[in-house]
GROMACS .gro file of C-alpha atoms in nm:
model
  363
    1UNK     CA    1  -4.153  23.147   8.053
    2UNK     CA    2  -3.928  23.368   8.194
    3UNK     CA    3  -3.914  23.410   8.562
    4UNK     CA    4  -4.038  23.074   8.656
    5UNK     CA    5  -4.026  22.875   8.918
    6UNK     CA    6  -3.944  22.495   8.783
    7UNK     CA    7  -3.890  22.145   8.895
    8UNK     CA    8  -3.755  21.883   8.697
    9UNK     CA    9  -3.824  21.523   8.774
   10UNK     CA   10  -3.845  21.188   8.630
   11UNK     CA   11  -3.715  20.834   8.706
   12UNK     CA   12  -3.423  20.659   8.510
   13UNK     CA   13  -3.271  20.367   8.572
   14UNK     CA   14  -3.516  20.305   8.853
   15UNK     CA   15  -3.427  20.552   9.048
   16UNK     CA   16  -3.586  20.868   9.061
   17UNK     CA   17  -3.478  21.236   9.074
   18UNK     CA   18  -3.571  21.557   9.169
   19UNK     CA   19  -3.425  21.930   9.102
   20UNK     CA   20  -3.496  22.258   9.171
   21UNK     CA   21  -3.455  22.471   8.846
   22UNK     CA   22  -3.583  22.847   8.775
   23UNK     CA   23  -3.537  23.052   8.415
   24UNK     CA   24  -3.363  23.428   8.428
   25UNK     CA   25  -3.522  23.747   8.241
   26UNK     CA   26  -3.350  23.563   7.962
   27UNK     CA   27  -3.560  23.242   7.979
   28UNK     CA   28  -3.230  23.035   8.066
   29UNK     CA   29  -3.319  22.721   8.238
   30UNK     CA   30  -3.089  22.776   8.536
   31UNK     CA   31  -3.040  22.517   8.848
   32UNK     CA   32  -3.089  22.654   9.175
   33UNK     CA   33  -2.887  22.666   9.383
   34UNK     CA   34  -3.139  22.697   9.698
   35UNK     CA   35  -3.264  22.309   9.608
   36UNK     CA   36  -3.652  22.379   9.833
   37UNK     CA   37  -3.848  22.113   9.654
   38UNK     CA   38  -3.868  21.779   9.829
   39UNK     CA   39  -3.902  21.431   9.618
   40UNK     CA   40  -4.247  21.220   9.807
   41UNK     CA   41  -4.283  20.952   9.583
   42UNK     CA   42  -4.186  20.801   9.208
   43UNK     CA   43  -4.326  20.558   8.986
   44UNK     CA   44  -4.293  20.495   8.586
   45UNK     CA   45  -4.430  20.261   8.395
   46UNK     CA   46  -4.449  20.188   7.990
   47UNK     CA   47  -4.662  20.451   7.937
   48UNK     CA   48  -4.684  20.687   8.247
   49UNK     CA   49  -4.434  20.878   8.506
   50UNK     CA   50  -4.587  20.975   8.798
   51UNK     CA   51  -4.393  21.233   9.077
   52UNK     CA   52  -4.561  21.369   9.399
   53UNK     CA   53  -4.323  21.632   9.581
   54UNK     CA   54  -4.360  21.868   9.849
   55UNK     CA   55  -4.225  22.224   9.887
   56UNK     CA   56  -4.236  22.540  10.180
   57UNK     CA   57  -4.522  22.754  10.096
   58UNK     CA   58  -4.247  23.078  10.135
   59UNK     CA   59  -3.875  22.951  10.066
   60UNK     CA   60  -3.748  23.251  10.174
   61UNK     CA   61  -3.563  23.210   9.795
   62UNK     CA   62  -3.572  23.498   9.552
   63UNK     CA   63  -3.599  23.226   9.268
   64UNK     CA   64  -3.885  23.062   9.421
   65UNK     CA   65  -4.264  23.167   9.380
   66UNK     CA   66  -4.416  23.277   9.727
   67UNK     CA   67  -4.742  23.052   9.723
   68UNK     CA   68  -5.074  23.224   9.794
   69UNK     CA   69  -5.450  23.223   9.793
   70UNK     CA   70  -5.391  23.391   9.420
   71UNK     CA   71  -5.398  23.210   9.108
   72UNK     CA   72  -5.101  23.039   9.035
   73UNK     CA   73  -5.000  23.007   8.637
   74UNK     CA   74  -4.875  22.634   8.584
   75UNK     CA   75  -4.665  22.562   8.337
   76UNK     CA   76  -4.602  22.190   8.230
   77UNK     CA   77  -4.337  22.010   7.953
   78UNK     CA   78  -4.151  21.705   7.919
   79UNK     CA   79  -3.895  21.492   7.735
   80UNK     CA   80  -3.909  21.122   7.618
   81UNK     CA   81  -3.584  21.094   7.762
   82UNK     CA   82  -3.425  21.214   8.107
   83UNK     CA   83  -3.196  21.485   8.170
   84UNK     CA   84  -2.857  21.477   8.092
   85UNK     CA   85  -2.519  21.605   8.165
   86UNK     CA   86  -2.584  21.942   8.011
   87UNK     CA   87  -2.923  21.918   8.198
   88UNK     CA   88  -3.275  21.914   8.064
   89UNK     CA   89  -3.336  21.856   7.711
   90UNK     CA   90  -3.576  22.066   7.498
   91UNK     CA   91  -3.938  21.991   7.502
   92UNK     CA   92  -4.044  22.062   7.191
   93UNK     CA   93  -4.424  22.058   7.159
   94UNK     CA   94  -4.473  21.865   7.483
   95UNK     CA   95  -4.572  22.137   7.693
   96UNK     CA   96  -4.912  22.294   7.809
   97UNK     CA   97  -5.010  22.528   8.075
   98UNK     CA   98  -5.283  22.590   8.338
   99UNK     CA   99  -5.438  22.841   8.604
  100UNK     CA  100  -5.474  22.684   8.941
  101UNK     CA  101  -5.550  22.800   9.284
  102UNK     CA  102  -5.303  22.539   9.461
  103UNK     CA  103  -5.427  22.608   9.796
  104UNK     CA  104  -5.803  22.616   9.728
  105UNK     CA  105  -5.916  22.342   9.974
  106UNK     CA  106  -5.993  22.001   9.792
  107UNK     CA  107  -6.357  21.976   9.639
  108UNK     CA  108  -6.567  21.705   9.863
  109UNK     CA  109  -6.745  21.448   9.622
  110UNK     CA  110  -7.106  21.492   9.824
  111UNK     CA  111  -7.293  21.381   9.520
  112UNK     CA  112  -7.380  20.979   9.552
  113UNK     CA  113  -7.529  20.790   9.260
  114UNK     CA  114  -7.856  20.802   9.450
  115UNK     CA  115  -7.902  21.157   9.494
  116UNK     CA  116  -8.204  21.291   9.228
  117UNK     CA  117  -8.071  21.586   9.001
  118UNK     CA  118  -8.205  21.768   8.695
  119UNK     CA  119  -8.083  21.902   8.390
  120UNK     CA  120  -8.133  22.262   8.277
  121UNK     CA  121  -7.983  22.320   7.918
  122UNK     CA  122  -8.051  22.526   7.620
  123UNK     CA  123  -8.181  22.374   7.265
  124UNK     CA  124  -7.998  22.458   6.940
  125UNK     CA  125  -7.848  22.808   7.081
  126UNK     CA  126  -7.726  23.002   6.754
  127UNK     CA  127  -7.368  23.172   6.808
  128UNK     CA  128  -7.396  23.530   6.638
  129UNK     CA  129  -7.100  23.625   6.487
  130UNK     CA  130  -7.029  23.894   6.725
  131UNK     CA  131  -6.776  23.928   7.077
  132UNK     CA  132  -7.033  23.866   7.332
  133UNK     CA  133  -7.405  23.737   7.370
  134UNK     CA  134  -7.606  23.716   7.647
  135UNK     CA  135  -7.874  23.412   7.596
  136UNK     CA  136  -8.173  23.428   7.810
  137UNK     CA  137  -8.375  23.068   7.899
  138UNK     CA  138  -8.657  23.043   8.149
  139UNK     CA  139  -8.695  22.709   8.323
  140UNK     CA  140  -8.946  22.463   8.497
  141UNK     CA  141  -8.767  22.293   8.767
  142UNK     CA  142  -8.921  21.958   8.879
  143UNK     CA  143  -9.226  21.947   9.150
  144UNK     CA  144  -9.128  21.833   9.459
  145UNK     CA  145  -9.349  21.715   9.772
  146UNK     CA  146  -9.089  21.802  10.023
  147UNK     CA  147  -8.795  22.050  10.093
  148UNK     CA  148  -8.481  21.951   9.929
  149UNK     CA  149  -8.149  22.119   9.931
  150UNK     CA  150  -7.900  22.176   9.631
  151UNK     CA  151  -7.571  22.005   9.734
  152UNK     CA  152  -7.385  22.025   9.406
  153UNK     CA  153  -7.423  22.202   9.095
  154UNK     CA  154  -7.189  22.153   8.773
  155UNK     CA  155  -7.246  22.316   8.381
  156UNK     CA  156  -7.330  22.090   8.148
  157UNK     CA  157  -7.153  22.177   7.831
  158UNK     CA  158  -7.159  22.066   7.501
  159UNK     CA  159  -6.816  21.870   7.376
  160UNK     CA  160  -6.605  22.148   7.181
  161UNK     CA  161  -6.821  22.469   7.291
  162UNK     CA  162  -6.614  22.509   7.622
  163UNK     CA  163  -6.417  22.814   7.469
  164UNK     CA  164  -6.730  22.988   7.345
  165UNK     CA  165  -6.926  22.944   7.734
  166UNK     CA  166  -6.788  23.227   7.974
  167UNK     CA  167  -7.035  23.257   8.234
  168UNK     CA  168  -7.345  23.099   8.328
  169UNK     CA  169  -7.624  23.305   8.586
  170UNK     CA  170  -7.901  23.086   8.743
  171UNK     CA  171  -8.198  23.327   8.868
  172UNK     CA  172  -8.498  23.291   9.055
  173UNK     CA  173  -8.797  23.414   8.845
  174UNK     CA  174  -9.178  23.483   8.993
  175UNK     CA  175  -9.389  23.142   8.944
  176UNK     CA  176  -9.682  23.367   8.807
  177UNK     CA  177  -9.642  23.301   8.417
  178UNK     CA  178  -9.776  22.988   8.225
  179UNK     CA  179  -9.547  22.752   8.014
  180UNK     CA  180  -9.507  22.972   7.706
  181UNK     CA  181  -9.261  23.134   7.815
  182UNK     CA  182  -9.063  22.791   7.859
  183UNK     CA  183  -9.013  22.860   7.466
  184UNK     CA  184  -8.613  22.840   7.315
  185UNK     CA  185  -8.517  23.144   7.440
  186UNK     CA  186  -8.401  23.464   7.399
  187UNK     CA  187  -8.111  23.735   7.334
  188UNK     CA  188  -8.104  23.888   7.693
  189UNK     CA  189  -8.115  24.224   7.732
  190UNK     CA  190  -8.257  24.297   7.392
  191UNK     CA  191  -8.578  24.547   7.379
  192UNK     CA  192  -8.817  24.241   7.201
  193UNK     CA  193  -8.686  24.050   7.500
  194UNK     CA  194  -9.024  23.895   7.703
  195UNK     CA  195  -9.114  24.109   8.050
  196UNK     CA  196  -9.133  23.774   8.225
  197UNK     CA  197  -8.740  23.763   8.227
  198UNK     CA  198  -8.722  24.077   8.382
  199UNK     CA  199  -8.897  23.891   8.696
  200UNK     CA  200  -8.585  23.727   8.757
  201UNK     CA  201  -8.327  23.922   8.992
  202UNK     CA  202  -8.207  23.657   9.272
  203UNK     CA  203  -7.887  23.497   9.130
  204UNK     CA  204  -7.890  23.081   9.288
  205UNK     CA  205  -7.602  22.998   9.166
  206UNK     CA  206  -7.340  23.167   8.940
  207UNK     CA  207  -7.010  22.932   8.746
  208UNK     CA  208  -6.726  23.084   8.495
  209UNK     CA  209  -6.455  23.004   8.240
  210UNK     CA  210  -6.232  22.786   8.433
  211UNK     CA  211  -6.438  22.713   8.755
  212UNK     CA  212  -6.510  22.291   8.815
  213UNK     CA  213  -6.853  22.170   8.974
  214UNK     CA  214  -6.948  22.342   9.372
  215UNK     CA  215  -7.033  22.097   9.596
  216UNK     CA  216  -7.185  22.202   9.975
  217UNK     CA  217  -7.134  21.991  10.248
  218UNK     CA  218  -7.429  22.006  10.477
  219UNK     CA  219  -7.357  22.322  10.720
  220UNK     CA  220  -7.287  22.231  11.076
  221UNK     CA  221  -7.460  22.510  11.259
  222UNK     CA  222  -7.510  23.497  10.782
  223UNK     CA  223  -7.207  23.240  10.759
  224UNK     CA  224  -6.990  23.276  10.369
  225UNK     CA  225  -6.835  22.948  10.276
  226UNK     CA  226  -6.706  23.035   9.908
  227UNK     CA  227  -6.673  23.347   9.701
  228UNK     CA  228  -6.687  23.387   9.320
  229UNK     CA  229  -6.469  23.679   9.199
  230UNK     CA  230  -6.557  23.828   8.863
  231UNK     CA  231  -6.396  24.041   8.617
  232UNK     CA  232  -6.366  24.084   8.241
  233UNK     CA  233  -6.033  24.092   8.029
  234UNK     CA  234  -5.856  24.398   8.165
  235UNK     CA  235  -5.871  24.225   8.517
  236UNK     CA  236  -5.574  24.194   8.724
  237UNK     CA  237  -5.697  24.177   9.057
  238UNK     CA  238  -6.010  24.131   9.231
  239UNK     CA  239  -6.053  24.165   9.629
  240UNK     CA  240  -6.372  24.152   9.824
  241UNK     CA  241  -6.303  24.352  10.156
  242UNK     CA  242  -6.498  24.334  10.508
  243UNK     CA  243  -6.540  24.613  10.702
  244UNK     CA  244  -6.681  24.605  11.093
  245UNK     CA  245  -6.716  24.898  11.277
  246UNK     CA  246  -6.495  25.129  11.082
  247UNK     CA  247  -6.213  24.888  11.128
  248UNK     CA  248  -6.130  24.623  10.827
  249UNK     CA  249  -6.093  24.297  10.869
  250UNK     CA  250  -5.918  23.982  10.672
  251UNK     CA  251  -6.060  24.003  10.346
  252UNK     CA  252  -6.305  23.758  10.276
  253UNK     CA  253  -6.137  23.636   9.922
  254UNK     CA  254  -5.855  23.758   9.711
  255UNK     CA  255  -5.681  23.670   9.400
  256UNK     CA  256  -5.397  23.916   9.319
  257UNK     CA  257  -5.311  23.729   9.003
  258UNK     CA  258  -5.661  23.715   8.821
  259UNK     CA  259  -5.672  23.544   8.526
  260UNK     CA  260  -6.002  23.628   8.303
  261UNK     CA  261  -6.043  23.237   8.177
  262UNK     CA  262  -5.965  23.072   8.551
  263UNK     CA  263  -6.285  23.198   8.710
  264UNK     CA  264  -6.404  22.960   9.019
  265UNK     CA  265  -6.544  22.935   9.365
  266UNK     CA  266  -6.276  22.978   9.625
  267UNK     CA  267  -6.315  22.809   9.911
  268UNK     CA  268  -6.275  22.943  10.255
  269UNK     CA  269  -6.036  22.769  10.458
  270UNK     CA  270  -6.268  22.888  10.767
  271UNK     CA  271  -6.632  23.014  10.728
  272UNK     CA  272  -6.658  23.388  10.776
  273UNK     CA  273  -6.959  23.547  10.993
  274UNK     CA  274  -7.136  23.906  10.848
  275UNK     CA  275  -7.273  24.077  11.112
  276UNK     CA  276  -7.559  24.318  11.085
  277UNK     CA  277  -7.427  24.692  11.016
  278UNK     CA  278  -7.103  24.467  10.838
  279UNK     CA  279  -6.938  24.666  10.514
  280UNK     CA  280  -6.834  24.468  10.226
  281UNK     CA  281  -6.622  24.642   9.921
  282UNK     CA  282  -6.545  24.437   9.624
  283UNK     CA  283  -6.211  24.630   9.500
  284UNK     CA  284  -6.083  24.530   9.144
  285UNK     CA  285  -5.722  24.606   8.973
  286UNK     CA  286  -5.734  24.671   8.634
  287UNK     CA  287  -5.468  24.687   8.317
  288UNK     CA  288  -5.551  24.867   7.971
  289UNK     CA  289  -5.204  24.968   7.882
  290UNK     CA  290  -5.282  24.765   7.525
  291UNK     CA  291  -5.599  24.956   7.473
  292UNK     CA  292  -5.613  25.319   7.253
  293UNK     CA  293  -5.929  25.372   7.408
  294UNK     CA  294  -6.147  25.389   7.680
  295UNK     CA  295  -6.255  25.105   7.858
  296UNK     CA  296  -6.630  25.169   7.974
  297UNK     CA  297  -6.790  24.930   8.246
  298UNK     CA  298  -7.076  24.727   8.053
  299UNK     CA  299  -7.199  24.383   7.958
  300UNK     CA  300  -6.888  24.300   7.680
  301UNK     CA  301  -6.599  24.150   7.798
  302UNK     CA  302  -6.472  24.453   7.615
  303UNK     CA  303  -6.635  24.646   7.894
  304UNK     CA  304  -6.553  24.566   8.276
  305UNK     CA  305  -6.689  24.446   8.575
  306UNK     CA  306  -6.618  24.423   8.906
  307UNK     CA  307  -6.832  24.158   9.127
  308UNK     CA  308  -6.861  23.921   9.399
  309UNK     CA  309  -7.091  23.594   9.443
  310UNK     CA  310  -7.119  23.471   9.781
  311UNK     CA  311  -7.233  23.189   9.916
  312UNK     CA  312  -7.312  23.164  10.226
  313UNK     CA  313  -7.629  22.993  10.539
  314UNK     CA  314  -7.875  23.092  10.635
  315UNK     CA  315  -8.117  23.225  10.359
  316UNK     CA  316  -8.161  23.622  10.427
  317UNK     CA  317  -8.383  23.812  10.204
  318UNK     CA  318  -8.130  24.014  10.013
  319UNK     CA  319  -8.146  23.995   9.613
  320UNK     CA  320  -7.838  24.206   9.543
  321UNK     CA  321  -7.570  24.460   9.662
  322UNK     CA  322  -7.428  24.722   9.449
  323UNK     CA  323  -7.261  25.049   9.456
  324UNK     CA  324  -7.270  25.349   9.215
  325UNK     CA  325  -7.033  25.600   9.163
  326UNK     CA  326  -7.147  25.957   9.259
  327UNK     CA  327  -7.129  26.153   8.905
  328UNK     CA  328  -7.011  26.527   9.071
  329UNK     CA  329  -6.715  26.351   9.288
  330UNK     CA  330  -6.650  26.194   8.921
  331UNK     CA  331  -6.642  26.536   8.718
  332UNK     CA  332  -6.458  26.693   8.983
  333UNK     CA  333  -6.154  26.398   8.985
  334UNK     CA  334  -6.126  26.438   8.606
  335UNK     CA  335  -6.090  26.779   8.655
  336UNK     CA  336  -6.461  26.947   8.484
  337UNK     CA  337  -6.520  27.282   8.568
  338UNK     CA  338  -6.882  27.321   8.451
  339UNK     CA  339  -7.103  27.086   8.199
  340UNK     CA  340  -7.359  27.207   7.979
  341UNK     CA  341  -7.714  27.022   7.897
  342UNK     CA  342  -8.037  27.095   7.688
  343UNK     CA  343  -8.324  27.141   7.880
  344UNK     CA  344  -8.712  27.218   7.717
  345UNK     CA  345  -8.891  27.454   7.872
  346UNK     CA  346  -9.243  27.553   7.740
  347UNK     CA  347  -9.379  27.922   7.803
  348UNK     CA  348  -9.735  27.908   7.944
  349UNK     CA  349  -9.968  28.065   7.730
  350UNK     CA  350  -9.750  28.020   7.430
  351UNK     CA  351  -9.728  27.733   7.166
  352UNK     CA  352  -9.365  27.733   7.100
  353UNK     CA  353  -9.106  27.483   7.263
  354UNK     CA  354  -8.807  27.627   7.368
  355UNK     CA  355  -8.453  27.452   7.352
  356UNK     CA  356  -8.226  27.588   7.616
  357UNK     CA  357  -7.877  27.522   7.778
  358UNK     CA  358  -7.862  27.499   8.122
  359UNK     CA  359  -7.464  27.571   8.242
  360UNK     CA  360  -7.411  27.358   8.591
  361UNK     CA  361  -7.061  27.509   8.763
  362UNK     CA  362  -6.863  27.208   8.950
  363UNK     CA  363  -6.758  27.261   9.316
   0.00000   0.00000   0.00000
């Protein structure tokens, strides 16, 4: 843990305490000498310690974290008994860590115990012994006589698979197939995969590694509430820019400390309005400095991606956005002069086939 930012409090004696610590390149647990964090409020009991504290967002303190939108790397230990003299003792084992977005705005509880919901889980899933699977599962969802809107939606996973789940898609497929194809499902992507699946392009919802149950509150008047940034392992950085009128504007979402298994909604401190004739560039940092070779864009996390989910009122009928890399401005940036390709030609009147190679100069 070098470079941290740390905080050591407890209660002994009854009275409470709180310092302001930090660890050099060296990992030495160092006070500081700036003391920015603030002591709120202290309890311990026979079993539990409890400390709420406040500190400035930017402390102006080259020890001290500068607190963002990003993801923020939590680190957590402590010590049956309190500090002393020589400072904090060792924590042994005690110690954990997690990736938290510390200024994501709190999640509302919108869900009562009256509100009707419905369950849509996979049967007896086998895990291939391979890096990544994509498991395809067509659903029935309830009839209902009336509208109804989704106001929260959550994964339901099974107790000890949470490592093994990375991402889960829910699409909107066409209505025009009976109910066998509501079989156990299959590999997706894979050529013996049913052509009903491939009716289903409008994502509804999308959740990753990391990310806790979305609730909506009820809108109050195309307006983006929360954005899902997604990348695979050799993310670093994911940004999803908005562009009006050739001028840019405050990006929508960032997270300039992306961490591949903390993937969740942010939500936006203010809704953001797209406008007709509006630009939006999901930009993504990347680091494969570990890697001996390349890193291709694909379905593995292996491979990369680099994606934004939006949600957002009202309903516009747009499936997807995406962008594709023009392959000559490619060529030329890696520096090909020409490329050469097999094309067949057949000679009328003849019976032969002819293989040739057709030499395409780069401008």
């Amino acid at each position: 843990m070098a470079a941290a930012d740390i905080v050591v409090g407890g209660v002994a004696h009854g009275r409470p305490y709180l310092q302001d610590y930090f660890t050099n390149a060296n990992k030495e647990l160092e006070k500081d000498a700036q003391q920015d964090y603030h002591l709120d409020y202290a309890m311990e009991n026979s079993t539990h310690t409890v400390i709420e504290f406040t500190r400035e967002l930017h402390t102006c303190d080259a020890n001290d974290k500068i607190i963002t939108d990003s993801t923020v790397r939590v680190i957590w230990a402590y010590h049956h008994e309190d500090p002393g003299d020589s400072g904090p003792k060792y924590h042994d084992s005690n110690r954990g860590t997690k990736s938290l977005r510390l200024l994501n705005p709190e999640k509302a509880n919108v869900l009562s115990t009256a509100s009707p919901y419905f369950d849509l889980v996979n049967q007896d899933v086998p895990i291939p012994n391979k890096g990544t699977t994509y498991w395809c599962q067509m659903f029935k969802i309830p009839a209902f006589q009336e509208k109804h809107h989704v106001i929260k939606v959550e994964p339901v996973i099974e107790k000890g698979h949470e490592s093994l789940v990375h991402h889960i898609l829910l699409y909107q497929c066409s209505s025009n197939f009976n109910d066998s194809v509501l079989d156990y499902g299959h590999e997706c992507y894979h050529p013996n995969m049913p052509d009903a699946f491939l009716t289903c392009e409008t994502v509804i919802f999308a959740w990753a590694i990391g990310g806790e149950a979305l609730g909506a509150e009820k809108p109050s008047g195309i307006h983006v509430f929360a954005v899902l940034l997604h990348a695979h392992l050799a993310g670093r950085g994911v940004r999803l820019r908005h562009f009006r009128n050739g001028e840019e504007m405050q990006s929508l979402a960032y997270d300039d400390d992306f961490d591949f298994n903390f993937q969740e909604f942010q939500y936006l401190k203010e809704e953001q309005t797209i406008l007709p004739g509006d630009n939006l560039i999901t930009e993504c940092r990347y680091n494969t400095k570990d890697r001996s070779g390349m890193t291709w864009g694909g379905l593995s996390t292996r491979n990369e991606m680099c994606l934004s989910y939006l949600l957002y009122y009202p309903r516009i009928n747009l499936t997807r956005c995406a962008s594709i890399p023009d392959i000559m401005e490619q060529l030329q940036f890696i520096g090909v002069k020409e490329i050469y390709r097999p094309v067949t030609a057949k000679v009328p009147g003849a019976s032969d086939t002819w293989l040739l190679q057709q030499v395409q100069s780069i401008p």
